[in-house]
mmCIF file of C-alpha atoms in Angstrom:
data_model
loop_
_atom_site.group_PDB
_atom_site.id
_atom_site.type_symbol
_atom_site.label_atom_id
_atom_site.label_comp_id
_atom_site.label_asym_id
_atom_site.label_seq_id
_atom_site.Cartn_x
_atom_site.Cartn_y
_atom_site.Cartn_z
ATOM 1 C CA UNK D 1 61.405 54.714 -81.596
ATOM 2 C CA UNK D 2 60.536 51.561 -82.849
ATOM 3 C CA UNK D 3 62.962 49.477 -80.728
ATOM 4 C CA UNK D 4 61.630 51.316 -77.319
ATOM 5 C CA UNK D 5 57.991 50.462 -78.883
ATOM 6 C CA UNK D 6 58.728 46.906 -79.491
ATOM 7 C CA UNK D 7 61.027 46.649 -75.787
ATOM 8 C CA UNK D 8 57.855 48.460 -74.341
ATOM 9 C CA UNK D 9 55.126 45.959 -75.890
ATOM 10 C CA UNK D 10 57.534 43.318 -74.653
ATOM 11 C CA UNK D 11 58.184 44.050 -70.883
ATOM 12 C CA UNK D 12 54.221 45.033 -70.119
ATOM 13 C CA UNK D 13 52.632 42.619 -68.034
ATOM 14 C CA UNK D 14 49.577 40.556 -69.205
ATOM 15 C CA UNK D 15 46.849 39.377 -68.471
ATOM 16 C CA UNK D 16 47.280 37.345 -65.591
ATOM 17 C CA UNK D 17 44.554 34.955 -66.480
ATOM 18 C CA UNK D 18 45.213 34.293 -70.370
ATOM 19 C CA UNK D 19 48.982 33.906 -69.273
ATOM 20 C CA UNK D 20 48.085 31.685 -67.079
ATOM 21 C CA UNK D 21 46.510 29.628 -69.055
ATOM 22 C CA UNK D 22 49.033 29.804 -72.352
ATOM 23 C CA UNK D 23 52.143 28.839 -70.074
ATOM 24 C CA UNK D 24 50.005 26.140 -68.650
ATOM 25 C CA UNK D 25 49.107 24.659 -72.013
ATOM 26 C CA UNK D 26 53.367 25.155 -73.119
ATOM 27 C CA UNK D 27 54.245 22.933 -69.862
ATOM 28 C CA UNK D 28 51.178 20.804 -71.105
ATOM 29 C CA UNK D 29 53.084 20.580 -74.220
ATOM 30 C CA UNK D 30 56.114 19.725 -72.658
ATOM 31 C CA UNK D 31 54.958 17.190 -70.958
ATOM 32 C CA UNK D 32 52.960 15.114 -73.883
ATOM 33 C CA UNK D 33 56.323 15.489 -75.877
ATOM 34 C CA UNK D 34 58.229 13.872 -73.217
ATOM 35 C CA UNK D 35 55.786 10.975 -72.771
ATOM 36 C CA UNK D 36 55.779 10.424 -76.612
ATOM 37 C CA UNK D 37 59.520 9.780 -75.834
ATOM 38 C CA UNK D 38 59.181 7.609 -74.161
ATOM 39 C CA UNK D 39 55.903 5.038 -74.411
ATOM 40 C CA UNK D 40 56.734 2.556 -72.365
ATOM 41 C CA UNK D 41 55.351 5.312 -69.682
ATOM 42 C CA UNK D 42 51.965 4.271 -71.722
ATOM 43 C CA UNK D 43 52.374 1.117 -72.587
ATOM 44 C CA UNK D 44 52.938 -0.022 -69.224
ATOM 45 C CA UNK D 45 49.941 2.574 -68.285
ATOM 46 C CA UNK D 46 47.663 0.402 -70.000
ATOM 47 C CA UNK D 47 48.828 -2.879 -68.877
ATOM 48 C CA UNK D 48 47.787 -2.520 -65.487
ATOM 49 C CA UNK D 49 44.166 -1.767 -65.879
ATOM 50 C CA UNK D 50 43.808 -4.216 -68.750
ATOM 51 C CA UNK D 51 45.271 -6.894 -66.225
ATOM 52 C CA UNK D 52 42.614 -5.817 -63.641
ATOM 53 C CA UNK D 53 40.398 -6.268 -66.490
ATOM 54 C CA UNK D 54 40.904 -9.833 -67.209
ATOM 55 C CA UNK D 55 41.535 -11.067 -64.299
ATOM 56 C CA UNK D 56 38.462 -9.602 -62.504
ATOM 57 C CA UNK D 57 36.142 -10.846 -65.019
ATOM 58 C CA UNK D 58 37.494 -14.513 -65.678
ATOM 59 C CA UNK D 59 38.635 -15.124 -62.043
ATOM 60 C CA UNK D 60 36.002 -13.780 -59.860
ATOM 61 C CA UNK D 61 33.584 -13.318 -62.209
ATOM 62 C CA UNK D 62 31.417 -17.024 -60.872
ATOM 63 C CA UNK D 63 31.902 -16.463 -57.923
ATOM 64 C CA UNK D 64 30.175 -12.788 -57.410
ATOM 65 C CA UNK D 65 26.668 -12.260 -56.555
ATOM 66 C CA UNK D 66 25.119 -9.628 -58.389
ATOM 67 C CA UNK D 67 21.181 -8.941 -57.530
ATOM 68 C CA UNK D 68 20.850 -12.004 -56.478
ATOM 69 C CA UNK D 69 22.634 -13.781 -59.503
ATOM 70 C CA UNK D 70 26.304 -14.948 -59.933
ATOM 71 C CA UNK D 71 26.237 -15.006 -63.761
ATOM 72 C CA UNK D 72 29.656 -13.715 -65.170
ATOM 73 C CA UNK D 73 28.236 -11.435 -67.350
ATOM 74 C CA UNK D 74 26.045 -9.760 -64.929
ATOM 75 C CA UNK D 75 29.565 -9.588 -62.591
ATOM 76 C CA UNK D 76 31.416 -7.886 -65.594
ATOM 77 C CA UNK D 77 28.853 -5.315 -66.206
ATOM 78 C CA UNK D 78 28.913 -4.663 -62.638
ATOM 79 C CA UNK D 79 32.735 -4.598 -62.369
ATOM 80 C CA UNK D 80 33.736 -2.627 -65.199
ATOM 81 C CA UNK D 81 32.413 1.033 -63.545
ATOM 82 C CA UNK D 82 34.528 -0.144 -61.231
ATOM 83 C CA UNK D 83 37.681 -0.627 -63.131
ATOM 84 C CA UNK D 84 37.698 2.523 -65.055
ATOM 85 C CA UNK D 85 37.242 4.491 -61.595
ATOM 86 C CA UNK D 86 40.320 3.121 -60.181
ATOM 87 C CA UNK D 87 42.750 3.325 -63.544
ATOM 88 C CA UNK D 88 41.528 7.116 -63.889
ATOM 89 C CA UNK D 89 42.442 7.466 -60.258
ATOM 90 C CA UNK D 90 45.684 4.979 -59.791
ATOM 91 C CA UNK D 91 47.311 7.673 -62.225
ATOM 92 C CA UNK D 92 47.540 9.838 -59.093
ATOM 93 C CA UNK D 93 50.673 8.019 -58.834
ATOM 94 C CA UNK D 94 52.351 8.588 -61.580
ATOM 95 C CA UNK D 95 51.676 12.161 -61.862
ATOM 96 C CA UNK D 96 53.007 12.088 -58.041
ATOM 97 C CA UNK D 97 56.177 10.470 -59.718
ATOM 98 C CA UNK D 98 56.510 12.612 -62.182
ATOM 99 C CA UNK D 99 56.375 16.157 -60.353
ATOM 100 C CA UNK D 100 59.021 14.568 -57.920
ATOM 101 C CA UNK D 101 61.496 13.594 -60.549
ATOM 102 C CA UNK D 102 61.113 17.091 -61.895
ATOM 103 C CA UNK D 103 62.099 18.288 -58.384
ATOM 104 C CA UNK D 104 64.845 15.863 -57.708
ATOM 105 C CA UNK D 105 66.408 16.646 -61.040
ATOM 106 C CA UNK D 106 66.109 20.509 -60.649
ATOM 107 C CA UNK D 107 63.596 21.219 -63.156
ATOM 108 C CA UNK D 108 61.214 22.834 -60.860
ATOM 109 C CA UNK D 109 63.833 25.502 -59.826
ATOM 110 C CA UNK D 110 64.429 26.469 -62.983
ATOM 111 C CA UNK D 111 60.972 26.856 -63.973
ATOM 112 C CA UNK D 112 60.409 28.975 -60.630
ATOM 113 C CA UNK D 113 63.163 31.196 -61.761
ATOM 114 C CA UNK D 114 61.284 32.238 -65.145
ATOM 115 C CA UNK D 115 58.472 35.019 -65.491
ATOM 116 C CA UNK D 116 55.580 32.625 -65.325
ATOM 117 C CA UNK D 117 52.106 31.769 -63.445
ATOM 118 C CA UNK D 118 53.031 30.170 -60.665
ATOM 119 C CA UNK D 119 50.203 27.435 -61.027
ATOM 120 C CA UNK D 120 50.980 26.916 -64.559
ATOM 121 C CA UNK D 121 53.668 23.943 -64.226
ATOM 122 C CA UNK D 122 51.836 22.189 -62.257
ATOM 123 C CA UNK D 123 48.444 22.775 -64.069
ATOM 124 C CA UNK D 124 50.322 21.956 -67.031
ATOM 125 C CA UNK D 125 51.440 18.470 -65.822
ATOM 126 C CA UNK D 126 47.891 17.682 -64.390
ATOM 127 C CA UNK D 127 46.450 18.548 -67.932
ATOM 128 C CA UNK D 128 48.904 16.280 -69.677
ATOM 129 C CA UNK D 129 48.341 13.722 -67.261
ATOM 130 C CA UNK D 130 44.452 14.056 -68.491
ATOM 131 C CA UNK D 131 45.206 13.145 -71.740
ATOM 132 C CA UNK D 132 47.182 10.077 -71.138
ATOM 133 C CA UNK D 133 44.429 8.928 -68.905
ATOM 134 C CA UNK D 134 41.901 9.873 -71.829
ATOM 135 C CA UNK D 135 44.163 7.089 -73.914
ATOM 136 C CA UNK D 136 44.107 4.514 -71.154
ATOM 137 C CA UNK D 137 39.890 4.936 -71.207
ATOM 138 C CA UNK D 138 39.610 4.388 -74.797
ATOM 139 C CA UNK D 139 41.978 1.878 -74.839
ATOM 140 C CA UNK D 140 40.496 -0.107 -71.258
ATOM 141 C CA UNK D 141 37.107 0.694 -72.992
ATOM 142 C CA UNK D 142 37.724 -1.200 -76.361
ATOM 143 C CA UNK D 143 39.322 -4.273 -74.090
ATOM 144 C CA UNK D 144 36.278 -4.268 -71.995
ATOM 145 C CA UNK D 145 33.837 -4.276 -74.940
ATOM 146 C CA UNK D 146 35.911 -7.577 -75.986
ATOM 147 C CA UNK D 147 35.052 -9.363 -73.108
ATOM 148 C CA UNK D 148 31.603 -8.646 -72.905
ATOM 149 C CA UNK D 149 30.909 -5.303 -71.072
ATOM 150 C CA UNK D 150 27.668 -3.692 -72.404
ATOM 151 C CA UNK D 151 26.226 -0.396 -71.899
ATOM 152 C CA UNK D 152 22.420 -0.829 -71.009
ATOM 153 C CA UNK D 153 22.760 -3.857 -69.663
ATOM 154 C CA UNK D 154 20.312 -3.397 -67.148
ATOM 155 C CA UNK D 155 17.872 -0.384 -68.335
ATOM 156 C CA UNK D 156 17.651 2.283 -70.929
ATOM 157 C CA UNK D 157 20.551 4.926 -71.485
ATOM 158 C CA UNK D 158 21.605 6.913 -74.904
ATOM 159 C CA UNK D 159 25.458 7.810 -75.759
ATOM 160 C CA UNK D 160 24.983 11.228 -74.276
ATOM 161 C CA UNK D 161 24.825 9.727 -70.874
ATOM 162 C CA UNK D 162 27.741 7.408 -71.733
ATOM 163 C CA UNK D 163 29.859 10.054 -72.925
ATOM 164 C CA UNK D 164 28.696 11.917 -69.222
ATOM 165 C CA UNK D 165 29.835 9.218 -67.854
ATOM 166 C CA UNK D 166 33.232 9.300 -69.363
ATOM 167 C CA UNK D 167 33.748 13.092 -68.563
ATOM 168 C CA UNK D 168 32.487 12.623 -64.780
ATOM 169 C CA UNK D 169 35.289 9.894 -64.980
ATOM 170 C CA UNK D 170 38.011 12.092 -66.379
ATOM 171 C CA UNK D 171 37.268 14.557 -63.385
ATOM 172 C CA UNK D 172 37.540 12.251 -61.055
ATOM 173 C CA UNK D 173 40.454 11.919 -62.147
ATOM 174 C CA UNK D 174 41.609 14.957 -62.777
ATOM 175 C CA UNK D 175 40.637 15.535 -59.691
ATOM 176 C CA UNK D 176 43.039 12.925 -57.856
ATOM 177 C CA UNK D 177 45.908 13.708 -59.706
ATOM 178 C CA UNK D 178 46.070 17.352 -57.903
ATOM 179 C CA UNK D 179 46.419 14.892 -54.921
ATOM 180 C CA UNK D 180 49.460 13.089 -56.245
ATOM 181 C CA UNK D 181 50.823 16.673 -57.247
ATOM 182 C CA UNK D 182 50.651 17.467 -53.726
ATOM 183 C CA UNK D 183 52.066 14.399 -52.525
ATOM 184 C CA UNK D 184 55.366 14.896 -55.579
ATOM 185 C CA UNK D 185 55.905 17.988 -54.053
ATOM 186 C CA UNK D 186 56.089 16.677 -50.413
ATOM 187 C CA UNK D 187 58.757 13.821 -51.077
ATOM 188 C CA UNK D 188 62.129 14.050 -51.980
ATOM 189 C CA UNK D 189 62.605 10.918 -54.292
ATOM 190 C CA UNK D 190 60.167 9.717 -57.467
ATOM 191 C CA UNK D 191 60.126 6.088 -55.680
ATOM 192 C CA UNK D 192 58.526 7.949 -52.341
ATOM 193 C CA UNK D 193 55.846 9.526 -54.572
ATOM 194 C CA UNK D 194 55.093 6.396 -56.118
ATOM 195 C CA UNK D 195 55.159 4.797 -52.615
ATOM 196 C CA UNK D 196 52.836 7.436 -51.316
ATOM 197 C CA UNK D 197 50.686 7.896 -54.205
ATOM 198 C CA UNK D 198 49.275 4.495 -53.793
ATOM 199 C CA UNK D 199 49.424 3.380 -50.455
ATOM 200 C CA UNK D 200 46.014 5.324 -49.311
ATOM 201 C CA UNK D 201 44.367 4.852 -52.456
ATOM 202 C CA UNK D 202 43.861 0.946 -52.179
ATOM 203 C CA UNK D 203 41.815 1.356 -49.221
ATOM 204 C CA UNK D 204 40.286 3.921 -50.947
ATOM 205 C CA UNK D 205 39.247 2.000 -54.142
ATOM 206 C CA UNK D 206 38.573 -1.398 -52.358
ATOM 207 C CA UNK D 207 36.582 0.092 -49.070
ATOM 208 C CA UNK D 208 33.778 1.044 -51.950
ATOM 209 C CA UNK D 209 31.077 -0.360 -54.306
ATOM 210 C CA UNK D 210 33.689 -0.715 -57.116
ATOM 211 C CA UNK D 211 34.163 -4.292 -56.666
ATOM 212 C CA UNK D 212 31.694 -5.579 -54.576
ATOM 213 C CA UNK D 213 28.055 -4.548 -53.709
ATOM 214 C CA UNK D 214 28.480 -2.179 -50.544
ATOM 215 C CA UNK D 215 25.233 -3.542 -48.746
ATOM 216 C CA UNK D 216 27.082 -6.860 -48.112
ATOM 217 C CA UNK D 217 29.585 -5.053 -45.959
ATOM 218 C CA UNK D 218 29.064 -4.628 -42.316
ATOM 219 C CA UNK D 219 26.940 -1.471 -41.420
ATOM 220 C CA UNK D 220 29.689 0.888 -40.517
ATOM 221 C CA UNK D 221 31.994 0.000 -43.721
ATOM 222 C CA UNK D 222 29.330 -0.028 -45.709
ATOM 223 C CA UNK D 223 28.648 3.620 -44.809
ATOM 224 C CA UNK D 224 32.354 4.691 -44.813
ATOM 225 C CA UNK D 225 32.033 3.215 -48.922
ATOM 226 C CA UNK D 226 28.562 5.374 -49.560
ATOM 227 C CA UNK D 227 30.353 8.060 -48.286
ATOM 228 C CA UNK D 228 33.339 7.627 -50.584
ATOM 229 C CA UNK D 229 33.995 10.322 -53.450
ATOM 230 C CA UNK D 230 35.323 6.868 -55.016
ATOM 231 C CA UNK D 231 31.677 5.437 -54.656
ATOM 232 C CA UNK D 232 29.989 8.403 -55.583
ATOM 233 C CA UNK D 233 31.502 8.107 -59.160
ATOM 234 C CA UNK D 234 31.168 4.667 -59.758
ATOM 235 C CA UNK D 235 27.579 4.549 -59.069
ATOM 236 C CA UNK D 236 27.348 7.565 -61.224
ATOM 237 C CA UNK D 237 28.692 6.045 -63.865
ATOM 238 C CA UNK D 238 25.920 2.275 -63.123
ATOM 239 C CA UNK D 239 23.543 4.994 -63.262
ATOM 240 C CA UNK D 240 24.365 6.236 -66.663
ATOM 241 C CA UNK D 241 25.696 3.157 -68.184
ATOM 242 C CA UNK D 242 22.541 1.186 -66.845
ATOM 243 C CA UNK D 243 24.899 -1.585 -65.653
ATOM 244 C CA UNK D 244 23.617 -3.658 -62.987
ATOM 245 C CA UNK D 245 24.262 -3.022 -58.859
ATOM 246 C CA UNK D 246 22.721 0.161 -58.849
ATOM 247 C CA UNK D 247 22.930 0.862 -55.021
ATOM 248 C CA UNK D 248 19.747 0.970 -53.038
ATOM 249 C CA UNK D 249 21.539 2.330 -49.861
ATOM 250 C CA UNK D 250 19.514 5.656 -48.515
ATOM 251 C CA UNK D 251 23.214 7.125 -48.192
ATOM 252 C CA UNK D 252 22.808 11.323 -50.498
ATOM 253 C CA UNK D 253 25.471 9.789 -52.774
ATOM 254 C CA UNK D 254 24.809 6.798 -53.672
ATOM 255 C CA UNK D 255 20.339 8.897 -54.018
ATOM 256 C CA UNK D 256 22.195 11.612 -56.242
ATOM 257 C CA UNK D 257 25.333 9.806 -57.571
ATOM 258 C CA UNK D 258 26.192 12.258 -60.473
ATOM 259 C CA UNK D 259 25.748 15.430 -58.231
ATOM 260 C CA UNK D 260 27.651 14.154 -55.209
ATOM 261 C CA UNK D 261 30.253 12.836 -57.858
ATOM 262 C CA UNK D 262 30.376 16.344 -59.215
ATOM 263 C CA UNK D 263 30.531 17.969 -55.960
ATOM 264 C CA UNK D 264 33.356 15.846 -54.707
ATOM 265 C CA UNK D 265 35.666 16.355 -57.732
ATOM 266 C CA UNK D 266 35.273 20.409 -58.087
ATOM 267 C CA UNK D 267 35.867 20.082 -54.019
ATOM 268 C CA UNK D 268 39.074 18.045 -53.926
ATOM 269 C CA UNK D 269 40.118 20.318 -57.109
ATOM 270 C CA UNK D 270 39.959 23.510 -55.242
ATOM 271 C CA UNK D 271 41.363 22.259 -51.862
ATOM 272 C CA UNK D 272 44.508 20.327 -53.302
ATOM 273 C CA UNK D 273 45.099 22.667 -56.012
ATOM 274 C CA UNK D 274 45.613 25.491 -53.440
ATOM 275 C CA UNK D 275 47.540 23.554 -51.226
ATOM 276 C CA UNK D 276 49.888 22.005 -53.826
ATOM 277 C CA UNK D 277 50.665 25.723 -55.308
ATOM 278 C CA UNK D 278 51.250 26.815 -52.104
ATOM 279 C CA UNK D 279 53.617 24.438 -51.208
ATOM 280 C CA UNK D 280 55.587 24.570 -54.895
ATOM 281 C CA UNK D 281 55.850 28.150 -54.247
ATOM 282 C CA UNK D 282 57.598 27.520 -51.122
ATOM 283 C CA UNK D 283 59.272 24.355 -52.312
ATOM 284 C CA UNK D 284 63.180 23.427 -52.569
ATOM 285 C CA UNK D 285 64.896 20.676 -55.080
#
């Protein structure tokens, strides 16, 4: 009796959503194990970003003009909203990468062929890819403290807002990396994800205010860059570091930065998420 019991308590289905969410966190899991493996997948995470870092601040940084003024420090206050927008969302690639080296090598089969949630391996990889982009923030944030970036710089703010700031940051890119899934399970080699994880987002992070102030652009780019979910984050996160370049363009984004940044996160979320479960479902190695 106590065998059938026991093969009985084993073989009836769960709930859908708490199993779900437990095989997610296991590929999760997986996937943080592997990267501890190997980190030089880190390391070299952080490199980039820190490079941008640098380089930004000590090469352009004279010759930017900022509200009127090209001092270096007003440039790197400006830029470094900027910088963590487009690290949290240049990961797109790798997890792009990653999801198409786990097809090429077979992995996805196999997990298709055990009793699991169907979104789970790929909400699992997204959610691992959070946390290494939660490393490369701290990290880019502790490098950009060293060369002078300063919350408050132009206004009043308190560390809730700068911790907001960080979380509408780690949506964003959270966000974006449910792009890159997509695009991993479109391609048939890890070099084509990379390839196509990054191609569309440099006109994407450099048609915006990220870098430069939008209202010296001509009229109809500076409209496509208020109109960017890229923008919309970056000002958010001006807004609520009180760094300097706050926009002044009428555009609803750029008036209600943390709403529209918001908005345009949960909305790329719940598009690409559906489309890149629906296509793993239907997916071949």
């Amino acid at each position: 009796m106590s065998a059938v019991t026991d093969a009985v308590q084993i073989t009836a289905p769960s709930n859908p959503v708490s199993q779900s969410i437990r095989d997610s966190l296991v590929v999760a899991k997986r996937n943080l194990i592997r990267m501890s493996r190997i980190p030089e997948m880190v390391i070299f995470g952080l490199i980039q970003p820190i490079m941008f870092v640098v380089l930004f601040s000590y090469v352009f940084g004279g010759s930017m003009m900022i509200g009127g003024s090209t001092s270096s420090t007003d440039y790197r206050n400006f830029l470094m909203a900027g910088i963590f927008a487009q690290t949290v969302t240049f990961a797109t690639a790798g997890a792009g990468a990653g999801i198409a080296d786990d097809m090429h090598k077979g992995l996805i089969d196999r997990f298709r062929s055990l009793p699991m949630a169907r979104g789970a391996v790929l909400t699992g990889r997204t959610l691992a890819d959070l946390v290494q982009t939660a490393l490369t923030l701290l990290v880019l944030a502790v490098v950009a403290l060293l060369v002078g970036w300063r919350v408050g710089s132009d206004g009043d703010t308190n560390a809730a807002k700068v911790l907001g700031a960080f979380g509408l940051l780690l949506l964003a890119g959270y966000a974006f990396t449910w792009i890159g899934a997509l695009i991993g399970l479109s391609v048939r080699t890890p070099e084509a994800a990379t390839s196509g994880g990054l191609i569309w987002l440099f006109p994407v992070t450099f048609i915006s205010n990220a870098f430069v102030d939008s209202s010296n652009m001509t009229p109809w780019l500076r409209h496509i860059a208020d109109w960017n979910p890229f923008s919309a984050t970056v000002q958010a996160c001006r807004v609520l570091f009180a760094n300097p370049g706050q926009s002044t363009s009428d555009a609803w984004p750029m008036q209600h930065s943390v709403w529209a940044s918001v908005i345009y996160s949960v909305l790329i979320i719940l598009i690409f998420r559906t489309l890149a479960v629906r296509k793993y479902r239907s997916a071949t190695a």
